[in-house]
Coordinates of C-alpha atoms and ligand atoms in Angstrom, one line a residue:
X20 CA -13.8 -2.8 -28.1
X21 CA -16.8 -2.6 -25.8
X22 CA -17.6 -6.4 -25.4
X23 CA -13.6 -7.5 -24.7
X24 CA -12.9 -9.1 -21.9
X25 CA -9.7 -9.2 -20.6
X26 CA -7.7 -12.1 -18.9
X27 CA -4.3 -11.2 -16.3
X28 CA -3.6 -13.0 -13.4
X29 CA -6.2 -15.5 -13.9
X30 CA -9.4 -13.2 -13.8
X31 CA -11.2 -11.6 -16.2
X32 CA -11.8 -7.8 -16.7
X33 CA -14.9 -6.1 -18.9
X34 CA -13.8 -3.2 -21.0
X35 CA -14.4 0.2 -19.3
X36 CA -18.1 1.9 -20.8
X37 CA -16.8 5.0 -18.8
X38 CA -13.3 6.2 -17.5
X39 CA -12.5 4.3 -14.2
X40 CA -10.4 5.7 -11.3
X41 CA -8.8 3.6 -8.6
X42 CA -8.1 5.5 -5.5
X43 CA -5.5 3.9 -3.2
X44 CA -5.7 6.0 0.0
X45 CA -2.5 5.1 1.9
X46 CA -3.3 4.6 5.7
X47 CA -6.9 5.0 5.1
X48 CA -7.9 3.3 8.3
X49 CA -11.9 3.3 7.8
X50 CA -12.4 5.3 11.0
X51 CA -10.6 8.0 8.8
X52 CA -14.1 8.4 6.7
X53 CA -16.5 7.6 9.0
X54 CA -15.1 10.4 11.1
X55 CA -14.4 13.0 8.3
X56 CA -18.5 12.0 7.1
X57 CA -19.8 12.3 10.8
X58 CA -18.0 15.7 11.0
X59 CA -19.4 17.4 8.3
X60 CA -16.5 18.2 6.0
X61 CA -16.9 15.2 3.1
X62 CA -20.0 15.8 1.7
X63 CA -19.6 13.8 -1.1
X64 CA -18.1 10.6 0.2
X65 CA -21.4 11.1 2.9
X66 CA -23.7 10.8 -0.4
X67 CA -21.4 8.1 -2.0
X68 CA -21.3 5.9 0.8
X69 CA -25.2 6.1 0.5
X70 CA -26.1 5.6 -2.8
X71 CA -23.4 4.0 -3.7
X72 CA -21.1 0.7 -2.7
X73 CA -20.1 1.2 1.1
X74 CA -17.6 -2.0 1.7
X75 CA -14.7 -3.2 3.5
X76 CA -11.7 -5.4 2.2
X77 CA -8.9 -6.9 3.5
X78 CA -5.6 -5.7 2.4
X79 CA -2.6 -8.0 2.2
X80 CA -0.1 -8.8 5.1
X81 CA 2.3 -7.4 5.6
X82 CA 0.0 -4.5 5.7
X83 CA 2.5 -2.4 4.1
X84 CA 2.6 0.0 0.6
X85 CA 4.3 -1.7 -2.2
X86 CA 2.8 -5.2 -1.7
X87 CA -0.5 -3.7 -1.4
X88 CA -0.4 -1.6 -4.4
X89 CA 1.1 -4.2 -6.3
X90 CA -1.8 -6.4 -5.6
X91 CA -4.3 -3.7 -6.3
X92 CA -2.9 -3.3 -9.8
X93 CA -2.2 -7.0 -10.9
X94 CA -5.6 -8.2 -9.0
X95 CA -3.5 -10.8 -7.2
X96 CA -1.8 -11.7 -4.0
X97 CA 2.3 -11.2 -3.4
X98 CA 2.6 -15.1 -3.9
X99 CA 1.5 -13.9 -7.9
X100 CA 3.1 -10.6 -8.1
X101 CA 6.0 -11.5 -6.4
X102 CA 6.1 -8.2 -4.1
X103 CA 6.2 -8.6 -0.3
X104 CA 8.2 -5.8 1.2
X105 CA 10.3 -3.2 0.7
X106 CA 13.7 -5.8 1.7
X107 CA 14.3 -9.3 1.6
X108 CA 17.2 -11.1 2.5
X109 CA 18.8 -12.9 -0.6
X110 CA 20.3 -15.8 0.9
X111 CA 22.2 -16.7 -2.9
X112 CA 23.9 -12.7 -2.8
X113 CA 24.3 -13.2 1.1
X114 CA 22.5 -9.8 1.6
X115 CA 19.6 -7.5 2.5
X116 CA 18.3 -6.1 -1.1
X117 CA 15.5 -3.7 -1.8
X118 CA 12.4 -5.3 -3.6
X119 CA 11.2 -1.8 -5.1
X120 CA 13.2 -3.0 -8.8
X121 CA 10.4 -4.2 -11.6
X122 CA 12.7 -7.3 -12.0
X123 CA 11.6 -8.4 -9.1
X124 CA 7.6 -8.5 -10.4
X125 CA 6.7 -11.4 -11.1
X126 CA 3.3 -11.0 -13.1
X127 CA 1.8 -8.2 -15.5
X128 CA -0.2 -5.5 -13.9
X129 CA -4.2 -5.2 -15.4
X130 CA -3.3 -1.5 -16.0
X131 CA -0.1 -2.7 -18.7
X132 CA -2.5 -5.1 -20.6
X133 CA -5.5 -2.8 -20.5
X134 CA -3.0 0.3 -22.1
X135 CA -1.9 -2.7 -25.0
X136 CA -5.1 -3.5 -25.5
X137 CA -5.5 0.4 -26.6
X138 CA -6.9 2.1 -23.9
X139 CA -5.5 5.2 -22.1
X140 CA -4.0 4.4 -19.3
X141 CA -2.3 6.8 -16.2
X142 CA -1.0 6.2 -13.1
X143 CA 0.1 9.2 -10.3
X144 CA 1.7 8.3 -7.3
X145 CA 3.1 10.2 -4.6
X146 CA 6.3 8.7 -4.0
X147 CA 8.9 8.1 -6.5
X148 CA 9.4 4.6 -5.1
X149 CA 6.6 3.2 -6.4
X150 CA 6.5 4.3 -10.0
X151 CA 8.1 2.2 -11.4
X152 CA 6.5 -1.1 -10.2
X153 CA 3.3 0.3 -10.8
X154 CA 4.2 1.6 -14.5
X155 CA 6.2 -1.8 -15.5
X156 CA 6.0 -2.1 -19.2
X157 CA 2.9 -0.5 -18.7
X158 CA 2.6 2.0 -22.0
X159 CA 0.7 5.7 -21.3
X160 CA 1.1 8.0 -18.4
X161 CA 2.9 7.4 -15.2
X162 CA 4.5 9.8 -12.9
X163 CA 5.1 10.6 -9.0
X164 CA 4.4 13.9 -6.9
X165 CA 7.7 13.7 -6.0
X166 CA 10.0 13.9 -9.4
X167 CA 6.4 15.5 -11.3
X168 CA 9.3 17.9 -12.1
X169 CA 11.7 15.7 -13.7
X170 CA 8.9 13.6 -15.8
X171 CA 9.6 13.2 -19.6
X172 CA 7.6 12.0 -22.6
X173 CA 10.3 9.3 -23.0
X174 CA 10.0 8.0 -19.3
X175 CA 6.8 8.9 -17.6
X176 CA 4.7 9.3 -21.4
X177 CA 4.1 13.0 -20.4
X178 CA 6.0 16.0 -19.2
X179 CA 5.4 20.0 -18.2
X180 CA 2.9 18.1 -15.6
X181 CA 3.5 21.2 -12.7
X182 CA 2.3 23.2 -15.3
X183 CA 0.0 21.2 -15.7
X184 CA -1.3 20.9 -11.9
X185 CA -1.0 23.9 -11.0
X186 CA 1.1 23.4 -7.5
X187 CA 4.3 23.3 -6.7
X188 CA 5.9 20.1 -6.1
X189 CA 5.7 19.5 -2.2
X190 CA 7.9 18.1 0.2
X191 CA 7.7 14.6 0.2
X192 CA 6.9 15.1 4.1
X193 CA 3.7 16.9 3.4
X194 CA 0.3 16.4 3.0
X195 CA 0.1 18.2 -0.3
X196 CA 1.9 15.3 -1.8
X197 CA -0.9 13.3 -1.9
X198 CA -3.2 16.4 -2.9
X199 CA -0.6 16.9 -5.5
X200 CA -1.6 13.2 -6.7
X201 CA -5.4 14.6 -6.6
X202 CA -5.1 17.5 -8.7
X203 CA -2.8 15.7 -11.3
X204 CA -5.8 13.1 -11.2
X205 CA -8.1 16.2 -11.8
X206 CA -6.4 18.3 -14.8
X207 CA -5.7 14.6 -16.4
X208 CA -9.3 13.9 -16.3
X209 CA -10.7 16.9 -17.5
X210 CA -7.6 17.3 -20.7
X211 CA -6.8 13.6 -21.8
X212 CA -9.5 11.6 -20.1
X213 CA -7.9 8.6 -19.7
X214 CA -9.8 5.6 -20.0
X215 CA -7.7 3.7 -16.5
X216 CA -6.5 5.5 -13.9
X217 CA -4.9 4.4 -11.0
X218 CA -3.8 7.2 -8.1
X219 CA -1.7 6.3 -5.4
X220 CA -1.0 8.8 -2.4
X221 CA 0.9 8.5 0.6
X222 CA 0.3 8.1 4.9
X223 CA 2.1 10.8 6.1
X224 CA -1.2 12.5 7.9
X225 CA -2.2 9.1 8.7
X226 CA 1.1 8.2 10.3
X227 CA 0.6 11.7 12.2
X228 CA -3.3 12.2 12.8
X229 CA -5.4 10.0 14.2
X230 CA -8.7 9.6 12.7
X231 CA -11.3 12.7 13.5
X232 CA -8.3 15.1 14.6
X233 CA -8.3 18.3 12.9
X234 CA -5.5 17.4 10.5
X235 CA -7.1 14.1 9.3
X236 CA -10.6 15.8 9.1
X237 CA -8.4 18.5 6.5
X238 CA -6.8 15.8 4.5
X239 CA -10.0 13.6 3.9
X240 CA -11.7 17.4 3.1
X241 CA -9.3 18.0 0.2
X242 CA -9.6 14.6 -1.0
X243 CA -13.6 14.5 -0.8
X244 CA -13.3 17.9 -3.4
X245 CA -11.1 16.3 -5.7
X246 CA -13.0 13.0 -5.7
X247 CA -16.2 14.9 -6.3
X248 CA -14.1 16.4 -9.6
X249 CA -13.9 13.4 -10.7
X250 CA -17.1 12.1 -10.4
X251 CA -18.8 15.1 -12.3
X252 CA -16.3 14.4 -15.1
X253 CA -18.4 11.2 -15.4
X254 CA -15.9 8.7 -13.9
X255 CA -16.7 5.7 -12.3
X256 CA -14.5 6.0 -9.2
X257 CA -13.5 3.1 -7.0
X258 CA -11.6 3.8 -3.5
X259 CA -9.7 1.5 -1.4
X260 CA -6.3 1.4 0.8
X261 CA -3.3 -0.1 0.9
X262 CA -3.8 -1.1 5.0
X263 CA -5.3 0.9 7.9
X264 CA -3.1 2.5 10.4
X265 CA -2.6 2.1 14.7
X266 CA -1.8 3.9 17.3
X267 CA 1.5 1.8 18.4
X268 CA 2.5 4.1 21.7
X269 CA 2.3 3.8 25.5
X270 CA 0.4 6.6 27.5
X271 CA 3.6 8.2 27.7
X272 CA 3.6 8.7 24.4
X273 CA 6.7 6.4 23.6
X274 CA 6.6 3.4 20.9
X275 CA 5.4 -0.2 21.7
X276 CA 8.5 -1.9 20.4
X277 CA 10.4 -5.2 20.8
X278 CA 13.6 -4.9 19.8
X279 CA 13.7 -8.6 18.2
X280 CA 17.2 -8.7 17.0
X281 CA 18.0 -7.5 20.8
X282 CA 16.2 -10.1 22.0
X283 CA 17.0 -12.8 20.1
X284 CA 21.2 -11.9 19.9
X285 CA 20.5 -12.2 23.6
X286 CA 19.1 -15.4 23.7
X287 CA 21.2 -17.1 21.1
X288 CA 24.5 -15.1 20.8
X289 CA 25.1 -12.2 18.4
X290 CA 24.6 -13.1 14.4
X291 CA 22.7 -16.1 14.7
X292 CA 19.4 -14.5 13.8
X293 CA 18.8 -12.4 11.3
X294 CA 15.5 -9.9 11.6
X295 CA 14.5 -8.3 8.5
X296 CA 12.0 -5.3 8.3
X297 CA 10.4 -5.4 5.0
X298 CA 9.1 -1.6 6.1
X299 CA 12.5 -0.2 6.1
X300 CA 12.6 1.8 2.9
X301 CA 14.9 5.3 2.4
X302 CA 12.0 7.3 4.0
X303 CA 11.7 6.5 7.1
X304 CA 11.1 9.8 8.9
X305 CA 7.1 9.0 10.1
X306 CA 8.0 5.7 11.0
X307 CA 11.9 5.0 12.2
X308 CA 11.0 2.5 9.9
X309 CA 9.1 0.6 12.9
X310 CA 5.9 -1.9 11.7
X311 CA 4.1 -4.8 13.2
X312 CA 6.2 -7.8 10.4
X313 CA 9.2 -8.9 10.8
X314 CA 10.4 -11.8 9.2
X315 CA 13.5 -13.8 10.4
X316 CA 16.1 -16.2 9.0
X317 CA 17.3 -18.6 11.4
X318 CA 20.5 -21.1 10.8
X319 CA 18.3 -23.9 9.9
X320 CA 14.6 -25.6 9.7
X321 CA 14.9 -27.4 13.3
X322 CA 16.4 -23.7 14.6
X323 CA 13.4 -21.7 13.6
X324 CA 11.3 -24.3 15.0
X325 CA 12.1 -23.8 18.5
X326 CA 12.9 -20.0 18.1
X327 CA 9.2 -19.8 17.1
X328 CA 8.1 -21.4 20.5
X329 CA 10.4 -18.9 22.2
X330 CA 9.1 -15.5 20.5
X331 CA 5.8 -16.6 20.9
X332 CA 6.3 -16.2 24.7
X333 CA 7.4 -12.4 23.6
X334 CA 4.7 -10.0 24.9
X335 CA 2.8 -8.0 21.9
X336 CA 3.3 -10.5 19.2
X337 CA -0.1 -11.7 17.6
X338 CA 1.0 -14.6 15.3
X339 CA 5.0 -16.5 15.3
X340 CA 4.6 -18.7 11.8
X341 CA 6.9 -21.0 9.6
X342 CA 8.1 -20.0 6.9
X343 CA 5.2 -22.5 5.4
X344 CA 2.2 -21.6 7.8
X345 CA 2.6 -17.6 6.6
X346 CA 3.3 -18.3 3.0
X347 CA 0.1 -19.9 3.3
X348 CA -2.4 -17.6 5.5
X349 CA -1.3 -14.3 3.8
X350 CA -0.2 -15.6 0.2
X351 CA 3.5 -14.3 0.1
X352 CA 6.1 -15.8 -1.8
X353 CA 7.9 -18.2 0.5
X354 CA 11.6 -17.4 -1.7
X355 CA 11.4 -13.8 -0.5
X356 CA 10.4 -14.5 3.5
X357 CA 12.8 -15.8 6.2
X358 CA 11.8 -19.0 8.6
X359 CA 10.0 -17.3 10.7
X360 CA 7.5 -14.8 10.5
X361 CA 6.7 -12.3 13.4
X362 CA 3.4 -10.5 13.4
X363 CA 3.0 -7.9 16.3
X364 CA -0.5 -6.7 17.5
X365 CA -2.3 -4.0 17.4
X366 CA -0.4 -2.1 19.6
X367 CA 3.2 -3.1 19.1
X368 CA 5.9 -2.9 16.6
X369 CA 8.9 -4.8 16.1
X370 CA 12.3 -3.5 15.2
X371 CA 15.9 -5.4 15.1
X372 CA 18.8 -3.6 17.3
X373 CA 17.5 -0.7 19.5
X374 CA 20.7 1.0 18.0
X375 CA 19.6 0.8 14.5
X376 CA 16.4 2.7 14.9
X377 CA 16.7 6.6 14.9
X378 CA 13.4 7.8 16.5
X379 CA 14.0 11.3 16.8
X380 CA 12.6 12.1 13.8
X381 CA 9.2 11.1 15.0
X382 CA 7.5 14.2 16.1
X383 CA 4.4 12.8 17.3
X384 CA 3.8 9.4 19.2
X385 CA 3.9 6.4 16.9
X386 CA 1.6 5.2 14.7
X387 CA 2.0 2.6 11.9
X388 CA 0.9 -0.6 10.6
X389 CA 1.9 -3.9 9.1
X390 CA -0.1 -6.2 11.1
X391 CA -3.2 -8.1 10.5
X392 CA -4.5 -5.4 12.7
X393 CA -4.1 -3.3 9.9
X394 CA -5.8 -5.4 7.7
X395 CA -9.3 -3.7 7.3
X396 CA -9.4 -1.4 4.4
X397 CA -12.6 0.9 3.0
X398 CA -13.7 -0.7 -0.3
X399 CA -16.0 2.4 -1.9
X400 CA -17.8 2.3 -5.3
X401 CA -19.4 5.5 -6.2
X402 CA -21.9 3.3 -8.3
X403 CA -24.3 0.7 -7.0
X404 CA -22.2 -2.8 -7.4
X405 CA -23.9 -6.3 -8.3
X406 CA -23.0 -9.2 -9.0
X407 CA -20.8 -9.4 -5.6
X408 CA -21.5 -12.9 -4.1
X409 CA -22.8 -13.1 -0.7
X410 CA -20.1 -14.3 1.8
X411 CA -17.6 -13.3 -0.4
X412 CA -14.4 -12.3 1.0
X413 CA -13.2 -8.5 -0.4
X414 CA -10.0 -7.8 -0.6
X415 CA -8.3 -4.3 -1.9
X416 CA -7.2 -6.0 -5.0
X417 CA -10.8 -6.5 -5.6
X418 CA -10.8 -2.9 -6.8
X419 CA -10.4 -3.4 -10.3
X420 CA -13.0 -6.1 -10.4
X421 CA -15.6 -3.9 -8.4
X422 CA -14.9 -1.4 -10.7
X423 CA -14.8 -3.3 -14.0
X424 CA -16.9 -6.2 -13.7
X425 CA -19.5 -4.9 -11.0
X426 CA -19.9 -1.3 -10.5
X427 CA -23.4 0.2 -12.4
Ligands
ZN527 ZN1 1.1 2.7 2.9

């Protein structure tokens, strides 16, 4: 098997001469590392970052979870995997659906056709939300944090996995549901050795704790252990992030947010618009599920048109597209977006109806993502990479090629 190549998506991937591990750190604004290094308390991402690869990437916008780690595990963009959000707006069905079913993939993921090529494949995530997208048709091991409890041989291709770890399963608001993802990565390592691992975790510190603060120092601390695990059990280890993360508050603590269905109801009478927020998703607690992308769907072509001229006189928003212009600059799907896209900037998020956000669940000011100011991601080989052309544009989804086709 060593001198197979493999083809999905339109790139080509080398057969694995050691087990490889993608990390997908979710919210892992750079400044996250760099302060956890400068403070003493990841001693080996500080050697990594040396003698290893040391890049950024750009993730995918919207800088969101689920079209980012679809695009990290299919190699490709949202206009090939077909993932953009959490919601779209299904104009045929006449309402807002969820994206997180695998029928709405549309290509195969480089883990699925490595594991039918015959190589041991596993995937841990934190949330259950994105297991199955990540394990569609994808034969081996594949389980969240959240249900590790509930995981079968039949579904998930393994079960007794808390005996396994070790931990209890944690509360889906906690940090140790990403460690959770860690030590799973750890004890899978060291008993089945799986040839492709993917591990996903999730941003709840990083929606919390900004980068250097006591808590994010602690997170990236546990991480830098288990990641060090892995590396003396001889993988070759490649770690990137879904997007980076924003403060999005005034001094006052409260959110930056235009309330766009607000606005635009006011402007052109209630119902016209329709403002989708492909963040929303059934957890919402960190976020009131507030992010900088919206997209909306106008009546018609000639409507959006001059809507866009008006919301670009908005304060906070970065970029007001087409429908065309942002299927274009970020690679999305155009099917699954409205007419307009709506990107805030680096400080502001956009919600619909001020009524339809409960944010007294945040406990801390706001932080999130979305935007293209989210867009800068870590891209970290422990191994020296060649082979990367100068000038080359990295992206997150590059992962599996660093890893693969580069890494030493
Ligand atoms: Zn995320």
């Amino acid at each position: 098997m060593t001198s197979q190549t493999l083809e999905v998506n339109a790139r080509n991937y080398r057969w694995m001469s050691r087990p490889v591990v993608v990390v997908c750190v979710d919210g892992c604004e750079p400044a996250y590392l760099d302060a956890a290094v400068a403070a003493g308390v990841a001693p080996y991402l500080a050697r990594v970052m040396k003698t290893g690869a040391n890049l950024l990437a750009d993730c995918v916008v919207p800088s969101f979870t689920n079209p980012n780690n679809l695009s990290i595990v299919t190699g490709a963009p949202p206009a090939v995997h077909g993932i953009c959000g959490n919601y779209f707006f299904d104009r045929e069905l006449g309402q807002e659906v969820m994206m997180n079913d695998p029928k709405y993939l549309r290509a195969g993921t480089v883990l699925a056709a490595f594991a039918d090529a015959g190589a041991k494949v596993a995937v841990v995530t934190a949330k259950d939300k994105l297991r199955k997208l990540l394990g569609n048709k994808m034969k081996g091991i594949c389980f969240s944090s959240e249900k590790a409890e509930e995981a079968t041989i039949a579904e998930n291709g393994i079960d007794h996995v808390v005996e396994l770890v070790g931990m209890p399963v944690p509360s889906v608001y906690s940090a140790e549901l990403s460690e959770f993802v860690f030590a799973a990565g750890v004890k899978l390592m060291e008993t089945r050795r799986p040839d492709l691992m993917y591990l996903s975790t999730t941003d709840y510190v990083q929606h919390k704790a900004a980068p250097g603060s006591p808590a994010a120092n602690a997170f990236y601390a546990m991480m830098d252990r288990y990641l060090a695990q892995l590396d003396e059990l001889g993988a070759t280890i490649v770690l990137t992030a879904d997007h980076g993360m924003n403060d999005k508050h005034g001094a006052d603590g409260s959110p930056n947010v235009i309330y766009l269905q607000d606005v635009l109801d006011s402007w052109y009478g209630a119902e016209k618009a329709r403002v989708i927020l492909p963040i929303t998703d059934p957890y919402v607690v960190h976020h009131g599920a507030l992010g900088s992308f919206a997209t909306v769907y106008a009546p018609d072509e000639a409507t959006a048109a001059q809507w866009i001229e008006s919301i670009k006189q908005v304060p906070g928003m970065e970029s007001v597209l087409t429908r065309a212009e942002a299927a274009a600059r970020f690679e999305l799907p155009p099917d699954r977006i409205g007419d307009i896209v709506v990107v805030g900037d680096r400080k502001t998020v956009i919600g619909t109806s001020a009524s339809r956000h409960d944010l007294s669940a945040l406990e801390v000011p706001l932080r999130s993502h979305g935007g293209v100011s989210e867009q800068r991601v870590p891209l970290i080989c422990n191994r020296p990479v060649t082979g990367i052309a100068s000038g080359r544009r990295l992206r997150n989804f590059d992962a599996l090629d660093l890893a693969l086709n580069h890494a030493q």
